[in-house]
Coordinates of C-alpha atoms in Angstrom, one line a residue:
M1 CA -42.6 72.2 11.6
F2 CA -45.7 70.5 13.2
L3 CA -45.3 67.5 10.8
K4 CA -41.6 67.2 11.6
N5 CA -42.3 67.2 15.4
T6 CA -45.1 64.7 15.0
T7 CA -42.8 62.4 13.0
I8 CA -40.1 62.6 15.6
A9 CA -42.6 61.9 18.4
L10 CA -43.9 58.9 16.5
L11 CA -40.3 57.5 15.9
L12 CA -39.5 58.0 19.6
S13 CA -42.7 56.1 20.6
V14 CA -41.9 53.2 18.3
S15 CA -38.3 53.1 19.5
L16 CA -39.2 53.2 23.2
S17 CA -41.8 50.4 22.6
S18 CA -39.2 48.3 20.8
F19 CA -36.6 49.0 23.6
A20 CA -39.1 48.0 26.3
Q21 CA -40.0 44.8 24.5
Q22 CA -36.3 43.9 24.0
F23 CA -35.6 44.8 27.7
A24 CA -38.4 42.5 28.8
Q25 CA -37.1 39.7 26.6
N26 CA -33.6 40.1 27.9
K27 CA -34.9 40.2 31.5
D28 CA -36.6 36.9 30.9
V29 CA -33.4 35.4 29.6
N30 CA -31.3 36.7 32.4
T31 CA -33.7 35.5 35.1
Q32 CA -33.5 31.9 34.1
E33 CA -32.5 29.7 36.9
I34 CA -28.9 28.5 36.3
P35 CA -27.3 25.9 38.6
L36 CA -24.6 27.3 40.8
S37 CA -21.5 25.6 42.1
Y38 CA -21.4 25.5 45.9
L39 CA -18.8 28.3 46.0
D40 CA -20.8 30.7 43.8
S41 CA -24.1 29.7 45.5
L42 CA -22.5 30.5 48.9
K43 CA -21.1 33.8 47.7
T44 CA -24.5 35.0 46.4
T45 CA -25.7 34.9 50.0
F46 CA -22.8 37.0 51.4
V47 CA -23.5 40.3 53.1
K48 CA -21.2 42.6 51.1
D49 CA -19.6 45.9 51.8
N50 CA -20.1 48.5 49.0
M51 CA -16.7 50.1 49.4
A52 CA -14.5 49.2 46.5
L53 CA -10.8 48.7 47.0
C54 CA -8.5 49.2 44.1
V55 CA -5.2 47.5 44.5
D56 CA -2.4 48.1 42.0
S57 CA -1.0 44.7 41.1
L58 CA 2.3 46.3 40.1
W59 CA 2.6 47.8 43.6
M60 CA 1.7 44.4 45.2
N61 CA 4.5 42.8 43.2
E62 CA 6.9 45.5 44.4
L63 CA 6.2 44.5 48.0
T64 CA 7.5 41.0 47.3
N65 CA 10.3 41.9 44.9
L66 CA 13.8 40.9 46.2
D67 CA 15.8 43.0 43.7
L68 CA 16.1 46.0 46.1
Y69 CA 17.2 43.7 48.9
N70 CA 19.9 42.1 46.8
E71 CA 21.1 45.5 45.6
I72 CA 21.4 47.1 49.0
T73 CA 23.0 44.1 50.6
T74 CA 25.6 44.0 47.9
D75 CA 26.3 47.7 48.3
I76 CA 26.9 47.4 52.1
E77 CA 29.1 44.4 51.7
N78 CA 31.3 45.9 48.9
V79 CA 31.2 49.6 49.7
D80 CA 34.6 51.4 49.6
L81 CA 34.2 54.3 52.1
D82 CA 37.5 55.8 50.9
K83 CA 36.6 55.9 47.2
K84 CA 35.5 59.4 46.0
V85 CA 32.4 59.6 43.9
D86 CA 31.9 62.2 41.2
Y87 CA 28.5 63.8 41.8
D88 CA 27.3 67.4 41.8
L89 CA 26.8 68.0 45.5
P90 CA 29.0 70.7 47.1
T91 CA 30.6 69.6 50.3
S92 CA 29.7 72.8 52.0
L93 CA 26.0 72.3 51.2
L94 CA 26.1 68.7 52.5
K95 CA 27.7 69.9 55.7
S96 CA 25.0 72.4 56.4
R97 CA 22.3 69.8 55.7
L98 CA 23.8 67.2 58.0
K99 CA 24.1 69.8 60.7
A100 CA 20.4 70.6 60.3
M101 CA 19.6 66.9 60.6
N102 CA 21.8 66.5 63.6
A103 CA 19.9 69.3 65.4
K104 CA 16.7 67.4 65.5
S105 CA 18.0 63.9 65.9
P106 CA 19.4 61.9 68.9
F107 CA 22.0 60.5 66.5
R108 CA 25.3 62.3 66.2
I109 CA 25.1 63.1 62.5
E110 CA 28.5 64.7 61.7
Y111 CA 30.2 65.3 58.3
N112 CA 33.0 63.0 57.3
E113 CA 34.4 62.0 53.9
S114 CA 33.3 58.4 54.2
L115 CA 29.7 59.4 54.8
E116 CA 29.9 61.9 51.8
N117 CA 31.1 59.1 49.5
V118 CA 28.2 56.8 50.5
I119 CA 25.6 59.6 50.0
K120 CA 27.0 60.5 46.6
S121 CA 27.2 56.8 45.6
Y122 CA 23.5 56.4 46.4
L123 CA 22.5 59.6 44.6
K124 CA 24.5 58.5 41.5
Y125 CA 23.5 54.9 41.3
R126 CA 20.4 54.3 43.4
K127 CA 18.0 57.2 42.9
K128 CA 15.4 55.0 41.2
S129 CA 15.7 52.4 43.9
F130 CA 15.0 55.0 46.6
G131 CA 11.9 56.2 44.7
R132 CA 10.6 52.6 45.0
L133 CA 11.6 52.3 48.6
M134 CA 9.8 55.5 49.5
G135 CA 6.6 54.1 48.0
L136 CA 6.9 50.9 50.1
S137 CA 7.7 52.9 53.3
Q138 CA 4.3 54.5 53.1
Y139 CA 2.9 51.2 54.2
Y140 CA 5.5 50.1 56.7
F141 CA 6.7 53.2 58.4
P142 CA 3.5 53.9 60.5
I143 CA 4.0 50.4 62.0
F144 CA 7.6 51.1 62.9
E145 CA 6.9 54.5 64.4
E146 CA 4.2 53.2 66.6
A147 CA 6.3 50.4 68.0
F148 CA 9.4 52.6 68.5
A149 CA 7.4 55.2 70.3
K150 CA 6.2 52.6 72.8
E151 CA 9.8 51.6 73.7
N152 CA 11.1 55.2 73.6
V153 CA 13.4 54.4 70.7
P154 CA 14.3 57.1 68.1
L155 CA 11.8 57.1 65.2
E156 CA 14.8 57.5 62.8
I157 CA 15.6 53.8 63.4
K158 CA 12.8 53.0 60.9
Y159 CA 15.4 53.7 58.2
L160 CA 17.3 50.7 59.4
A161 CA 14.8 48.3 57.9
I162 CA 15.7 49.7 54.5
V163 CA 19.4 48.8 55.2
E164 CA 18.4 45.4 56.6
S165 CA 15.8 44.1 54.2
A166 CA 14.9 46.8 51.7
L167 CA 11.4 46.6 53.4
N168 CA 10.8 43.0 52.2
P169 CA 9.2 40.8 55.0
K170 CA 10.2 37.7 53.1
A171 CA 13.9 38.6 52.7
V172 CA 16.3 35.8 53.9
S173 CA 20.0 36.3 54.1
R174 CA 22.7 33.7 53.3
M175 CA 23.0 33.1 57.1
G176 CA 19.3 32.6 57.5
A177 CA 18.4 36.0 59.0
T178 CA 14.7 36.5 58.1
G179 CA 12.1 39.3 57.7
L180 CA 12.1 43.1 57.8
W181 CA 14.5 43.2 60.7
Q182 CA 16.6 40.2 59.7
F183 CA 16.3 38.2 62.9
M184 CA 18.4 35.0 63.2
Y185 CA 16.5 31.9 64.5
Q186 CA 17.9 32.0 68.0
T187 CA 17.4 35.8 68.4
G188 CA 13.8 35.5 67.2
K189 CA 13.1 32.8 69.8
Q190 CA 14.8 34.9 72.4
Y191 CA 12.3 37.7 71.7
D192 CA 9.3 35.3 71.7
L193 CA 8.8 35.2 67.9
N194 CA 7.0 31.9 67.1
I195 CA 8.7 29.8 64.4
D196 CA 7.1 26.5 63.3
S197 CA 6.1 24.6 60.2
Y198 CA 3.2 27.0 59.5
V199 CA 4.3 30.3 61.0
D200 CA 7.5 32.4 61.1
E201 CA 6.8 35.5 63.1
R202 CA 10.1 37.0 62.1
S203 CA 8.2 37.9 58.9
D204 CA 5.3 39.4 60.8
P205 CA 5.7 43.3 60.5
L206 CA 4.0 44.0 63.8
K207 CA 5.6 41.3 66.0
A208 CA 9.1 41.5 64.5
T209 CA 9.1 45.4 64.8
A210 CA 8.1 45.1 68.4
A211 CA 10.9 42.7 69.0
A212 CA 13.4 45.0 67.2
A213 CA 12.3 47.9 69.4
Q214 CA 12.9 45.8 72.5
Y215 CA 16.3 44.9 71.3
M216 CA 17.3 48.5 70.5
S217 CA 16.1 49.6 74.0
R218 CA 18.1 46.9 75.7
M219 CA 21.3 47.6 73.7
Y220 CA 21.0 51.4 74.5
K221 CA 21.1 50.6 78.2
I222 CA 24.4 48.8 77.6
F223 CA 26.2 51.2 75.2
G224 CA 24.5 54.5 75.8
D225 CA 25.1 55.5 72.1
W226 CA 22.7 54.9 69.2
E227 CA 25.4 54.5 66.6
L228 CA 26.9 51.7 68.7
V229 CA 23.4 50.2 69.1
L230 CA 23.1 50.0 65.3
A231 CA 26.5 48.4 65.1
S232 CA 25.6 45.8 67.7
Y233 CA 22.3 45.1 65.8
N234 CA 24.4 44.2 62.7
S235 CA 27.4 42.3 64.2
G236 CA 26.2 41.5 67.8
P237 CA 27.1 43.3 71.1
G238 CA 30.1 41.0 71.5
N239 CA 31.9 42.3 68.4
V240 CA 31.2 45.9 69.4
S241 CA 32.6 45.3 72.9
K242 CA 35.8 43.8 71.3
A243 CA 36.2 46.8 68.9
I244 CA 35.9 49.2 71.9
R245 CA 38.7 47.3 73.8
R246 CA 40.9 47.0 70.7
S247 CA 40.5 50.8 70.1
G248 CA 41.8 51.6 73.6
G249 CA 38.4 52.2 75.2
K250 CA 37.0 54.6 72.5
Q251 CA 33.2 54.6 72.4
N252 CA 32.4 56.5 69.2
Y253 CA 31.4 54.5 66.2
W254 CA 33.7 56.4 63.8
N255 CA 36.7 55.9 66.1
I256 CA 36.2 52.1 66.4
R257 CA 34.8 51.5 62.8
K258 CA 38.1 50.0 61.6
K259 CA 38.0 47.4 64.4
L260 CA 34.5 46.2 63.5
P261 CA 33.7 43.4 60.9
K262 CA 33.9 44.6 57.3
E263 CA 30.1 44.5 56.7
T264 CA 29.5 46.6 59.9
Q265 CA 32.0 49.2 58.8
G266 CA 29.6 50.2 56.0
Y267 CA 26.5 49.6 58.0
V268 CA 26.1 52.9 59.9
P269 CA 27.2 55.1 56.9
A270 CA 24.5 53.3 54.8
F271 CA 21.9 54.1 57.5
L272 CA 22.8 57.8 57.8
A273 CA 23.0 58.1 54.0
T274 CA 19.5 56.6 53.7
M275 CA 18.3 59.1 56.3
Y276 CA 19.8 61.9 54.3
L277 CA 18.1 60.8 51.0
Y278 CA 14.7 60.6 52.7
E279 CA 15.2 64.0 54.3
Y280 CA 16.3 65.8 51.1
H281 CA 14.7 63.6 48.3
K282 CA 12.9 66.6 46.8
E283 CA 16.1 68.6 46.5
H284 CA 17.7 65.7 44.6
G285 CA 14.7 65.0 42.3
I286 CA 13.8 61.7 43.8
V287 CA 10.0 61.1 43.3
P288 CA 8.5 58.5 45.6
D289 CA 6.3 55.9 44.0
E290 CA 2.7 56.1 45.1
A291 CA 1.5 53.3 47.4
V292 CA -2.2 52.8 46.8
M293 CA -2.7 51.1 50.2
Q294 CA -1.7 52.5 53.5
H295 CA -1.3 50.3 56.6
F296 CA -4.2 52.2 58.4
A297 CA -6.5 51.0 55.5
T298 CA -6.2 47.4 56.8
D299 CA -7.3 45.5 59.9
T300 CA -7.1 42.1 61.4
V301 CA -9.6 39.4 62.4
M302 CA -9.0 36.3 64.5
V303 CA -9.4 33.1 62.6
R304 CA -11.2 30.3 64.4
K305 CA -10.6 27.5 61.9
Q306 CA -7.8 26.6 59.6
L307 CA -8.1 28.5 56.3
S308 CA -5.9 28.6 53.2
F309 CA -5.2 31.7 51.2
K310 CA -6.8 30.1 48.2
Q311 CA -10.1 29.6 50.1
I312 CA -10.0 33.2 51.4
S313 CA -9.2 34.5 47.9
D314 CA -12.1 32.5 46.3
L315 CA -14.6 33.6 48.9
L316 CA -13.6 37.3 49.3
D317 CA -12.2 38.0 45.8
V318 CA -8.8 39.1 47.3
P319 CA -5.8 38.1 45.2
V320 CA -3.6 35.5 46.9
S321 CA -0.6 37.8 46.2
Q322 CA -2.2 40.5 48.3
L323 CA -2.9 38.0 51.1
Q324 CA 0.7 37.0 51.0
V325 CA 1.9 40.6 51.4
L326 CA -0.6 41.5 54.2
N327 CA 0.1 38.2 56.0
P328 CA 3.8 37.4 55.4
S329 CA 4.3 35.3 58.5
Y330 CA 2.3 32.3 57.1
K331 CA 4.9 30.2 55.4
L332 CA 2.6 27.7 53.6
N333 CA -0.2 30.2 52.6
V334 CA -2.3 28.6 55.3
I335 CA -3.6 30.2 58.5
P336 CA -3.5 27.3 61.0
H337 CA -5.7 26.8 64.1
Y338 CA -4.1 25.7 67.4
N339 CA -6.1 25.2 70.6
D340 CA -3.5 27.1 72.6
K341 CA -2.7 30.0 70.3
N342 CA -4.7 32.6 68.3
H343 CA -3.9 33.4 64.7
Y344 CA -5.0 36.5 62.8
L345 CA -5.8 37.4 59.2
R346 CA -5.0 40.9 57.9
L347 CA -7.3 42.2 55.2
P348 CA -8.2 45.5 53.6
N349 CA -10.9 47.3 55.7
A350 CA -13.5 46.7 53.0
K351 CA -13.0 43.0 53.2
I352 CA -12.9 42.8 57.0
A353 CA -16.6 43.6 57.0
V354 CA -17.4 40.9 54.5
F355 CA -15.4 38.3 56.4
V356 CA -17.0 39.1 59.8
S357 CA -20.6 39.2 58.4
N358 CA -20.2 35.8 56.7
E359 CA -17.8 34.1 59.1
E360 CA -19.8 30.9 59.7
K361 CA -20.4 30.4 55.9
I362 CA -16.7 30.8 55.3
Y363 CA -15.9 28.1 57.8
A364 CA -18.7 25.9 56.4
Y365 CA -17.0 26.2 53.0
A366 CA -13.7 25.2 54.4
D367 CA -15.3 22.1 56.1
Y368 CA -16.9 21.2 52.8
L369 CA -13.6 21.3 51.0
Q370 CA -12.0 19.3 53.8
D371 CA -14.7 16.6 53.5
L372 CA -13.9 16.3 49.8
K373 CA -10.3 15.3 50.5
E374 CA -9.3 11.7 50.6
H375 CA -8.5 10.7 54.1
P376 CA -6.0 8.0 55.0
Y377 CA -8.4 6.0 57.2
N378 CA -11.9 6.2 55.7
R379 CA -14.5 4.1 57.5
S380 CA -17.5 2.8 55.6
R381 CA -20.8 4.1 57.1
L382 CA -23.3 1.4 57.8
S383 CA -26.9 2.5 57.3
T384 CA -29.9 1.1 59.1
N385 CA -32.2 2.5 56.3
S386 CA -32.2 0.9 52.9
S387 CA -33.0 4.2 51.3
S388 CA -29.9 6.0 52.6
S389 CA -26.7 5.5 50.7
S390 CA -23.0 6.3 51.2
K391 CA -20.1 6.3 48.7
S392 CA -17.6 3.6 49.2
G393 CA -14.7 2.2 47.3
K394 CA -11.8 3.9 45.5
R395 CA -12.3 7.6 44.8
V396 CA -11.6 8.6 41.2
V397 CA -11.2 12.2 40.1
E398 CA -11.4 13.0 36.4
R399 CA -10.5 16.3 34.8
N400 CA -12.2 17.1 31.5
T401 CA -11.4 20.1 29.3
K402 CA -14.0 21.6 26.9
Y403 CA -14.3 24.8 24.9
Y404 CA -17.2 27.2 24.9
K405 CA -17.8 29.6 22.0
I406 CA -18.8 33.0 23.4
R407 CA -22.2 34.3 22.2
R408 CA -23.5 37.8 22.0
G409 CA -24.7 38.9 25.5
D410 CA -22.5 36.4 27.4
N411 CA -20.5 37.4 30.4
L412 CA -18.0 35.5 32.6
G413 CA -20.6 35.2 35.4
S414 CA -23.3 33.5 33.3
I415 CA -20.7 31.1 31.7
A416 CA -19.2 30.3 35.1
K417 CA -22.7 29.4 36.5
K418 CA -23.6 27.3 33.4
Y419 CA -20.6 25.1 33.9
H420 CA -20.5 25.1 37.7
V421 CA -17.1 26.8 37.9
T422 CA -15.8 30.1 39.3
I423 CA -15.0 33.3 37.5
T424 CA -11.6 33.3 39.1
N425 CA -10.8 29.9 37.5
L426 CA -12.2 31.0 34.1
K427 CA -9.8 33.9 34.0
K428 CA -6.9 31.7 35.2
W429 CA -7.5 29.0 32.5
N430 CA -7.8 31.6 29.7
N431 CA -5.1 34.1 30.9
L432 CA -7.7 36.9 31.2
R433 CA -6.7 40.0 33.2
S434 CA -10.1 41.6 33.2
N435 CA -13.8 40.4 33.0
K436 CA -14.1 41.6 29.3
I437 CA -14.8 38.9 26.7
A438 CA -15.5 39.1 23.0
S439 CA -18.2 37.2 21.2
G440 CA -16.9 34.5 18.8
K441 CA -13.9 33.7 21.0
R442 CA -13.5 30.3 22.6
L443 CA -13.1 29.8 26.4
K444 CA -11.3 26.9 27.9
I445 CA -13.4 25.2 30.7
I446 CA -12.0 22.5 32.9
T447 CA -14.5 20.4 34.9
T448 CA -13.8 17.9 37.6
S449 CA -15.9 14.8 38.2
I450 CA -15.6 12.6 41.2
S451 CA -16.7 8.9 41.0
Y452 CA -16.2 5.9 43.2
Q453 CA -15.2 2.5 41.9
K454 CA -17.7 0.0 43.4
T455 CA -16.5 -3.1 45.3
E456 CA -16.9 -6.2 43.2
P457 CA -20.0 -8.2 44.2
K458 CA -19.6 -11.6 45.7
E459 CA -21.8 -14.5 44.5
V460 CA -21.6 -16.6 47.7
N461 CA -21.4 -14.2 50.7
N462 CA -23.8 -11.3 50.9
Q463 CA -23.1 -8.3 53.2
L464 CA -25.0 -8.0 56.4
V465 CA -26.1 -4.4 56.8
A466 CA -28.9 -4.3 59.4
K467 CA -30.8 -6.3 62.0
N468 CA -33.6 -4.3 63.6
N469 CA -37.0 -5.3 65.0
D470 CA -36.5 -8.9 63.8
I471 CA -35.9 -7.7 60.3
L472 CA -32.8 -9.3 58.6
A473 CA -31.6 -7.0 55.8
V474 CA -29.0 -8.4 53.3
S475 CA -27.5 -6.4 50.5
E476 CA -27.0 -7.7 46.9
M477 CA -25.8 -6.1 43.7
V478 CA -28.3 -5.3 40.9
N479 CA -27.0 -4.4 37.5
T480 CA -28.6 -2.2 34.9
N481 CA -27.7 -3.1 31.3
Y482 CA -27.6 -1.1 28.0
T483 CA -27.3 -2.3 24.4
V484 CA -24.7 -0.3 22.5
Q485 CA -26.2 1.7 19.6
K486 CA -24.6 2.9 16.4
G487 CA -22.3 5.9 17.1
D488 CA -22.2 5.3 20.8
V489 CA -18.9 5.9 22.7
L490 CA -18.1 5.3 26.4
G491 CA -18.2 9.1 27.1
T492 CA -21.8 9.6 25.8
I493 CA -23.0 6.4 27.5
A494 CA -21.5 7.5 30.9
S495 CA -23.1 10.9 30.6
K496 CA -26.5 9.4 29.7
F497 CA -26.5 7.3 32.9
N498 CA -24.8 9.8 35.1
T499 CA -21.7 7.6 35.7
S500 CA -18.0 7.7 34.8
V501 CA -16.0 6.1 31.9
T502 CA -13.8 4.5 34.6
D503 CA -16.7 2.7 36.2
L504 CA -18.1 1.5 32.8
K505 CA -14.7 0.0 32.0
K506 CA -14.4 -1.6 35.4
W507 CA -17.9 -3.1 35.4
N508 CA -17.4 -4.5 31.9
N509 CA -13.7 -5.5 32.2
L510 CA -12.8 -3.2 29.3
K511 CA -9.1 -2.7 28.8
N512 CA -9.6 0.2 26.3
N513 CA -12.4 2.5 25.1
T514 CA -13.4 0.4 22.1
I515 CA -17.0 -1.0 22.2
A516 CA -18.9 -2.9 19.6
Q517 CA -22.4 -2.1 18.3
G518 CA -25.0 -4.5 19.7
S519 CA -22.9 -5.5 22.8
R520 CA -24.5 -5.2 26.2
L521 CA -22.9 -3.1 28.8
I522 CA -23.4 -2.9 32.6
V523 CA -24.1 0.9 33.1
A524 CA -25.0 0.9 36.7
Q525 CA -24.5 -1.2 39.8
K526 CA -26.8 -0.7 42.7
Q527 CA -26.7 -2.2 46.2
T528 CA -30.2 -3.1 47.3
A529 CA -31.5 -4.5 50.5
V530 CA -33.5 -7.7 50.6
T531 CA -35.4 -8.4 53.8
D532 CA -37.0 -11.6 55.1
T533 CA -40.8 -12.1 55.3
I534 CA -41.1 -11.3 58.9
Q535 CA -42.2 -7.7 58.1
T536 CA -44.2 -6.8 55.0
K537 CA -43.5 -4.0 52.5
A538 CA -46.5 -2.2 53.8
T539 CA -45.1 -2.1 57.3
L540 CA -41.7 -0.9 56.0
K541 CA -43.5 2.0 54.1
E542 CA -45.3 2.8 57.3
N543 CA -42.1 3.0 59.3
T544 CA -40.4 5.2 56.7
A545 CA -43.3 7.7 56.8
A546 CA -43.1 7.8 60.6
N547 CA -39.4 8.6 60.5
Q548 CA -39.6 11.4 57.9
L549 CA -39.1 15.1 58.6
T550 CA -39.7 18.1 56.5
Y551 CA -37.1 20.9 56.3
S552 CA -37.8 24.4 54.9
V553 CA -34.9 25.8 53.0
K554 CA -33.6 29.1 54.3
R555 CA -31.6 31.8 52.5
G556 CA -27.9 30.8 52.5
D557 CA -28.6 27.1 52.8
S558 CA -26.9 24.5 50.6
L559 CA -27.4 20.8 50.4
Y560 CA -24.0 20.4 52.2
S561 CA -25.0 22.6 55.1
I562 CA -28.4 20.9 55.5
A563 CA -26.9 17.4 55.4
R564 CA -24.5 18.4 58.2
K565 CA -27.5 19.3 60.4
Y566 CA -28.7 15.7 60.4
P567 CA -26.3 12.9 61.5
G568 CA -26.0 10.1 59.0
V569 CA -27.6 12.1 56.2
S570 CA -25.5 12.7 53.0
I571 CA -26.0 15.1 50.1
T572 CA -26.7 12.0 48.0
D573 CA -29.5 11.1 50.4
L574 CA -31.1 14.5 50.1
K575 CA -31.0 14.5 46.3
K576 CA -32.4 11.0 46.1
W577 CA -35.3 11.6 48.6
N578 CA -36.3 14.9 46.9
N579 CA -35.6 14.0 43.3
I580 CA -33.0 16.8 43.0
K581 CA -30.7 16.4 40.0
G582 CA -28.3 19.2 40.4
E583 CA -26.9 21.1 43.4
S584 CA -29.3 24.1 43.3
I585 CA -32.0 24.7 45.9
K586 CA -34.2 27.7 46.6
P587 CA -35.3 29.4 49.8
G588 CA -38.8 28.1 50.7
M589 CA -38.4 24.6 49.2
K590 CA -39.6 21.8 51.4
L591 CA -37.1 18.9 51.7
K592 CA -37.8 15.4 53.0
I593 CA -35.4 14.2 55.7
R594 CA -35.5 10.6 56.6
S595 CA -34.0 9.5 59.9

């Protein structure tokens, strides 16, 4: 027994020693410095909330699914209130249930055969649809109830949104009525709902519901009957008034129903039938779908600069589809910024904290992307310092696709960092639904390079760039040449000299990618400054040192954010002055800044 225990102890000791050595090796490998893209570098500095939010993608899709809207709209338009439906629901039981509903509602809920036919039709053909609607209503009903309570409108009117839009904020009727409450353009404007190229507040759950509550309250003051209020909401108060006159002054919906437009004749019965199914769904075996997000689990933050859903998604790791559901009033997936109006972003509570804690960095990232765009009126920047440079000429964007074979121990994060891309894009390019990857498989990676085609040099006229302190500085083009070796191709040569194939072809007047061994290629064109002899090189060096600053890199800094601190300084300048080859910088680094 002693020998056995000793052997086991020895094996454990050897195993632990081996494990510790392997762990140390792995740790060394994992702590290698890997260049980060600006996006990933920025996100590593974010102050994060530890609360995890699980959003069911199927439920998110349900919120934007138009099937239910189409089904309910068709039902209301084509319902035959006089057609009996064969369904096992005793009339006596239905009467007693409607009576119980009437006792606790301001609506006059009375039994009639037309209502019975609609209820039985829904139970027979739409039970599954109502299970889905009840799942959606867990998100929207709290919004409705709060708005109706403020205007002293019956809370039961929340069921009207099911009849109107099947709880889809993006629903649009054939006539152009839009949103949860199906406002027409003029009615939306009448109730101060903003509609422009970026925003349509008819699709905003909060603002549209507040407008609907105001409309209901106003109509009740006119008709004094909630069923007639519903009828006026569907067909307009003018049609209801006409129906009352044509019916000899009768003011009960069921008495004037035949005088109303056809669609409105099935409107109130559809509303009451919906109310019944919600009240007695358990008795009829209707199981509501579970909504994994409640409205009270979200909050809003005011946006102070224009942001796109794509930018927010990349920074906060929130799916664009979720942003669309939570912010349906933004028509172009962009939150605009106007000087005279505030706009708000709705996010899950866990993400609100991340946004607020990193707001300035988020806006800096948006500015960075904006600066990358090609603007219609670019102005060349003239520099008074020969060492500072700016890109000029035609901007060329090249997309290259390569494939990476997954090795043991790889993960999406390390691969994304290696190739300066995001995890989100890696998953998108390879149709990955999770972060799991298998060794031996190949991943598609798409990289984008930006180059600038230089302006052709002129032999006669040089460009005047500076005249300071009696120094005349004139720019001229200096070429770097390369002799083509055996096996060389344009792609490898371009990579070797940190340029693009497009530039190589332009500088060498190449019409295709064919090059001959032994031929000489221009592989770089550089604009240099030539000064006159008034001031010596030693004096120039002295002036440069006098105008040089030192900046200590702080946590969260990037080359882009540092360049923005100093007017006239570019990322290219910073990299050149400090011999930085990539984009990566570390806190504590000392950077030279020349003014």
